[in-house]
Amino acid sequence: KAPAPADGEKSENQKKKDAKKAEKANKKAAHKAESGKDAANEDKDDGPDVSAGKYGVQEMNQSRNKPNIVITHIGDLGVKLNEKTVNIRGRLHASRAKGKQCFMVIRQQQVTVQCLVYVSDQV
């Protein structure tokens, strides 16, 4: 059995724990630096923004006035509305971007619908 440490000294077990903590911190820092390089490569510029100047400035939607837009309930979407343009309202439940496309899952109460948004000349 090892002798008891003097006042102010660390025991052997405490020294081992500290060494493991330091090693873990070094691994974490190395992993973070490595993933930072990968993130920098992914965030590279894909060229000019084709949507620049097409967004416009809109007021905040505070439901002060009632627009003449017909909102279709997500639960009512089906084959009968195929190839028609509809307006829906809901919460963004999940999104996944891939290239110049974005898949979004819009939720309205218990019903969800998957939408596809993509970059085009007309945006």
XYZ file of C-alpha atoms in Angstrom:
123
model
C 0.000 0.000 0.000
C 1.307 3.469 -0.884
C 2.059 5.837 1.965
C -0.491 8.558 2.654
C 0.303 11.772 0.763
C 1.574 14.720 2.705
C -0.520 17.861 2.984
C -0.893 19.567 -0.429
C 0.248 16.515 -2.447
C -2.046 14.491 -4.663
C -2.530 10.780 -4.162
C -1.545 8.312 -6.896
C -5.190 7.767 -7.833
C -5.782 11.500 -8.112
C -2.699 11.866 -10.328
C -4.017 9.087 -12.610
C -7.432 10.770 -12.818
C -5.831 14.116 -13.674
C -3.696 12.467 -16.367
C -6.804 10.840 -17.917
C -8.664 14.184 -17.835
C -5.766 15.921 -19.581
C -5.566 13.171 -22.214
C -9.313 13.391 -22.832
C -9.132 17.182 -23.167
C -6.270 16.856 -25.685
C -8.251 14.338 -27.764
C -11.309 16.603 -27.691
C -9.259 19.621 -28.810
C -7.648 17.602 -31.622
C -11.048 16.325 -32.778
C -12.504 19.838 -32.667
C -9.611 21.208 -34.726
C -10.003 18.391 -37.262
C -13.770 18.865 -37.578
C -13.185 22.609 -37.930
C -11.165 21.913 -41.062
C -13.982 19.781 -42.485
C -16.575 22.442 -41.684
C -14.470 25.065 -43.442
C -14.407 22.884 -46.563
C -18.193 22.356 -46.492
C -19.007 26.050 -46.058
C -17.153 27.079 -49.193
C -18.828 29.621 -51.454
C -20.921 28.026 -54.211
C -20.849 31.136 -56.352
C -23.030 34.232 -56.555
C -26.377 34.316 -54.794
C -28.965 33.941 -57.552
C -31.648 35.206 -55.156
C -29.961 38.531 -54.409
C -32.400 41.400 -54.764
C -35.475 39.153 -55.133
C -36.583 38.909 -51.504
C -37.906 42.419 -50.944
C -38.759 43.999 -47.619
C -41.920 42.867 -45.908
C -43.594 44.021 -42.743
C -43.814 41.663 -39.827
C -46.880 39.404 -40.019
C -48.998 40.417 -37.037
C -52.408 39.366 -38.405
C -53.653 42.963 -38.455
C -55.238 42.591 -41.846
C -56.769 39.543 -43.479
C -55.105 38.688 -46.795
C -57.119 37.231 -49.659
C -54.958 34.111 -49.633
C -56.709 30.768 -49.275
C -54.811 28.625 -46.776
C -55.158 24.877 -47.319
C -55.072 22.726 -44.188
C -52.245 20.198 -44.423
C -54.658 17.396 -43.586
C -56.688 18.282 -46.712
C -53.743 17.790 -49.082
C -54.231 14.811 -51.346
C -54.445 13.544 -54.917
C -57.274 15.958 -55.768
C -54.830 18.883 -55.369
C -52.114 17.261 -57.513
C -50.376 19.729 -59.891
C -52.073 22.714 -58.191
C -50.405 25.508 -56.263
C -51.578 25.692 -52.665
C -50.703 27.864 -49.672
C -50.117 26.140 -46.363
C -49.344 27.412 -42.911
C -47.530 25.469 -40.218
C -44.387 25.108 -38.163
C -41.054 23.979 -39.504
C -40.662 20.563 -37.907
C -37.383 19.531 -39.601
C -35.195 20.695 -42.473
C -32.303 19.205 -44.394
C -30.293 21.075 -47.022
C -28.475 19.234 -49.780
C -26.771 21.188 -52.537
C -29.197 23.716 -53.967
C -32.237 21.935 -52.537
C -33.832 21.916 -49.103
C -36.258 19.329 -47.760
C -38.612 20.664 -45.093
C -41.187 18.907 -42.951
C -44.014 21.312 -42.110
C -46.248 20.415 -39.178
C -49.788 21.594 -38.512
C -51.177 20.078 -35.320
C -50.634 16.296 -35.708
C -50.346 16.317 -39.513
C -47.089 16.764 -41.414
C -46.116 17.245 -45.049
C -42.703 17.144 -46.703
C -41.829 20.051 -48.988
C -39.002 20.543 -51.445
C -37.505 23.975 -52.033
C -34.913 24.435 -54.739
C -32.941 27.236 -56.335
C -34.116 28.268 -59.799
C -33.713 31.302 -62.034
C -37.040 32.688 -60.810
C -36.622 31.713 -57.121
